[in-house]
Coordinates of C-alpha atoms in Angstrom, one line a residue:
A20 CA 94.9 77.4 109.6
I21 CA 96.0 79.7 112.3
R22 CA 92.5 80.6 113.4
E23 CA 91.6 76.8 113.6
A24 CA 94.7 76.0 115.6
S25 CA 94.5 79.0 117.9
P26 CA 91.2 81.0 117.6
T27 CA 92.3 83.7 120.1
T28 CA 95.5 84.5 118.3
T29 CA 95.7 88.1 117.0
I30 CA 96.9 88.2 113.4
E31 CA 98.5 91.3 112.1
I32 CA 100.1 91.3 108.7
L33 CA 102.5 93.8 107.2
T34 CA 102.1 93.8 103.5
P35 CA 103.9 95.1 100.4
D36 CA 101.9 97.5 98.2
F37 CA 101.0 94.8 95.7
L38 CA 102.0 97.2 92.8
R39 CA 101.5 95.3 89.5
K40 CA 100.1 92.2 91.4
D41 CA 96.4 92.5 90.5
G42 CA 94.1 90.7 92.8
W43 CA 96.6 89.8 95.5
E44 CA 95.4 92.5 97.9
A45 CA 91.9 91.0 97.8
K46 CA 93.2 87.6 98.8
V47 CA 95.0 89.0 101.8
I48 CA 92.0 91.2 102.9
D49 CA 89.6 88.3 102.5
A50 CA 91.9 86.2 104.8
K51 CA 90.6 88.6 107.5
P52 CA 93.7 89.4 109.5
D53 CA 92.8 91.3 112.6
V54 CA 95.1 94.2 111.5
F55 CA 96.1 95.0 108.0
N56 CA 99.3 97.0 108.1
H57 CA 101.0 98.7 105.2
N58 CA 103.5 101.5 106.0
L59 CA 103.5 104.7 103.9
E60 CA 106.9 105.4 105.4
T61 CA 107.3 109.0 104.3
V62 CA 105.7 112.1 102.8
P63 CA 104.8 112.2 99.0
R64 CA 107.6 114.6 98.1
L65 CA 110.2 112.2 99.3
Y66 CA 108.8 109.0 97.8
L67 CA 110.9 108.9 94.7
S68 CA 114.2 109.1 96.7
I69 CA 113.2 107.1 99.8
R70 CA 110.8 104.5 98.2
P71 CA 111.8 104.5 94.5
G72 CA 109.8 101.3 93.7
A73 CA 106.7 102.5 95.4
R74 CA 104.0 105.1 94.7
Y75 CA 102.4 107.1 97.6
F76 CA 98.9 107.2 96.3
H77 CA 98.9 103.6 95.3
S78 CA 99.9 102.7 98.9
L79 CA 97.2 105.0 100.3
R80 CA 94.6 103.5 97.9
L81 CA 95.6 100.0 99.1
L82 CA 94.7 100.9 102.7
E83 CA 91.5 102.5 101.5
K84 CA 90.5 99.3 99.6
V85 CA 90.8 97.3 102.8
K86 CA 88.1 99.5 104.4
E87 CA 85.9 99.3 101.3
R88 CA 86.1 95.5 101.2
D89 CA 85.9 95.0 105.0
P90 CA 85.0 98.1 107.0
N91 CA 85.5 96.2 110.3
Q92 CA 89.1 95.2 109.6
F93 CA 91.6 97.4 111.4
T94 CA 94.1 99.2 109.3
K95 CA 97.5 100.5 110.4
S96 CA 100.3 102.5 108.8
G97 CA 103.6 104.0 109.8
L98 CA 105.7 107.0 109.1
M99 CA 109.4 107.6 109.6
V100 CA 110.4 111.1 110.4
G101 CA 113.8 112.8 110.2
L102 CA 114.2 112.4 106.4
G103 CA 113.7 116.1 105.6
E104 CA 109.9 116.3 105.8
S105 CA 108.1 119.3 107.2
K106 CA 105.5 119.3 110.0
E107 CA 102.9 120.4 107.4
E108 CA 103.7 117.5 105.2
V109 CA 103.4 115.1 108.1
M110 CA 100.0 116.6 109.0
Q111 CA 98.9 116.3 105.3
V112 CA 99.8 112.6 105.4
M113 CA 97.8 112.2 108.6
D114 CA 94.8 113.8 106.8
D115 CA 95.3 111.5 103.8
M116 CA 95.4 108.5 106.1
R117 CA 92.3 109.5 107.9
S118 CA 90.5 110.0 104.6
A119 CA 91.5 106.4 103.8
G120 CA 90.0 105.2 107.1
I121 CA 93.3 104.2 108.7
D122 CA 92.8 103.3 112.4
F123 CA 96.3 103.1 113.8
L124 CA 99.3 105.4 113.1
T125 CA 102.8 104.8 114.2
I126 CA 105.5 107.5 113.9
G127 CA 109.2 106.7 114.5
Q128 CA 112.6 108.2 114.0
Y129 CA 114.2 107.2 110.7
L130 CA 117.6 105.5 111.4
Q131 CA 119.9 104.9 108.4
P132 CA 120.2 101.1 108.2
T133 CA 123.3 101.1 105.8
R134 CA 125.5 103.7 104.1
K135 CA 123.6 102.9 100.9
H136 CA 120.3 104.2 102.4
A137 CA 119.3 107.9 102.8
A138 CA 121.1 109.7 105.6
V139 CA 119.3 111.0 108.6
D140 CA 118.3 114.6 107.9
R141 CA 117.7 115.4 111.6
Y142 CA 116.8 113.8 114.9
V143 CA 113.2 114.7 115.9
S144 CA 112.8 115.7 119.6
P145 CA 110.6 113.7 122.0
D146 CA 108.5 116.9 122.3
E147 CA 107.9 116.9 118.6
F148 CA 106.8 113.2 118.7
A149 CA 104.4 114.1 121.6
A150 CA 103.0 116.9 119.5
Y151 CA 102.5 114.6 116.5
E152 CA 100.7 112.1 118.7
E153 CA 98.4 114.8 120.0
I154 CA 97.7 116.1 116.5
A155 CA 97.0 112.6 115.2
R156 CA 94.6 111.8 118.1
S157 CA 92.7 115.0 117.4
K158 CA 92.4 113.9 113.7
G159 CA 90.5 110.8 114.8
F160 CA 93.0 107.9 114.8
L161 CA 91.8 105.2 117.2
M162 CA 95.4 104.5 118.2
V163 CA 98.7 106.5 117.8
S164 CA 102.2 105.5 118.8
A165 CA 104.8 108.2 118.3
S166 CA 108.3 108.2 119.8
P167 CA 111.9 108.0 118.5
L168 CA 112.0 104.2 118.9
T169 CA 108.4 103.4 117.7
R170 CA 108.3 100.9 114.9
S171 CA 105.2 99.5 113.1
S172 CA 105.3 96.3 115.2
H173 CA 105.7 98.3 118.4
H174 CA 103.7 96.5 121.2
A175 CA 101.4 95.0 118.5
G176 CA 99.7 92.5 120.8
E177 CA 99.0 95.0 123.6
D178 CA 97.9 97.6 121.0
F179 CA 95.3 95.4 119.4
A180 CA 93.3 95.1 122.7
R181 CA 93.4 98.9 123.1
L182 CA 92.5 99.4 119.4
R183 CA 89.5 97.1 119.8
A184 CA 88.4 99.0 123.0
A185 CA 88.8 102.3 121.2
R186 CA 86.6 101.2 118.4
E187 CA 83.9 99.9 120.8
A188 CA 84.0 103.2 122.7
Q189 CA 83.7 105.2 119.4
L190 CA 80.8 103.0 118.3
G191 CA 79.2 103.6 121.7
D192 CA 79.6 107.4 121.3
N193 CA 78.0 107.3 117.9
A194 CA 75.0 105.2 119.0

């Protein structure tokens, strides 16, 4: 309906992990959003305490399924840092994401939303965010946004045009 009413509108969806909801991810993938976003949020070691209802490898596999079903669909995922993860753990998540074919990575500072949520372990410096961005780009992500205030919806409209241009450049390099 959106594409009929406004064919040039960019559609980015942020999905749950569809855990125990067989078949639902296929319906969403087949709707062909421009960007399929599902945030991993944190490193595997912290999943049970930070995302107790979710499973890291299930979430990663969801993003991989998008690429298997529609290789041209852009995929996006985000991480929060400052929860007690190590640099090595973040780099491993980046490797896992690239293995799953994720195109766009966002990394932002975790901010405790309420007292019931996990406390901030530490505030990550702007230099560390710049280093994460450089590392992620070297691993082959088409787009990376990493800063203390980056969120998964960060500049979504502007980023889509840059994401598309990055893929076209990559395809041109591989031709």
